[in-house]
Steps between C-alpha positions, in 0.01 A plus 500: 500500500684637208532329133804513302587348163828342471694362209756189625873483353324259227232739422218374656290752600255484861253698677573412825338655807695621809386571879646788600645475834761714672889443515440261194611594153487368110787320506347236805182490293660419179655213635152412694409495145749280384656746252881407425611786747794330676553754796848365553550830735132456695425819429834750551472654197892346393448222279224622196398144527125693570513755200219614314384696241149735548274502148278682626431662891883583531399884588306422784817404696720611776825600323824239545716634752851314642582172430249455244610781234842393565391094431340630193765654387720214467257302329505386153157542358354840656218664402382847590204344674711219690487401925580261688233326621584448874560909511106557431288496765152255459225862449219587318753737293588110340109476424470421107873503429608300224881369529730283327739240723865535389674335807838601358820342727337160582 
């Protein structure tokens, strides 16, 4: 089980606690969650619908390769410290993370 605090688009902030389970990742637990996270893509790292910005646990991850960097890119509200959720893998590297949803493209 991992905990991670997350701030919604209208700045409600959650602890919310996640099983970690393979081949399952943020973005499918942020919508388990009921964040606004619209995953118009399901998860192909093309629409940014899923994006996210890390407050704190950002240098615990996997850097972005592919699709994701170039996604980023194109998106309107970056942050050094932003993912999209559906490229991040459910681990304990997630474990105390603090993030804020910005589910930009929906």
């Amino acid at each position: 089980m991992i905990k991670i605090k997350v701030e919604d688009t209208n700045g409600t902030v959650r602890d919310i606690e996640i099983e970690v389970n393979p081949g399952s990742n943020l973005m499918e637990a942020l919508v388990e969650e009921e964040f606004d996270v619209p995953a118009i893509c399901g998860g192909l790292a093309s629409c940014g619908t899923c994006h996210v910005m890390f407050t704190k646990g950002f240098e615990k991850l996997e850097p972005k390769e592919g699709n994701e960097e170039f996604m980023l890119d194109s998106l309107p509200n970056i942050e050094d410290t932003s993912r999209l959720a559906c490229q991040l893998d459910l681990t304990e590297h997630l474990d105390g993370a603090e993030i804020k949803v910005l589910a930009d493209g929906a």
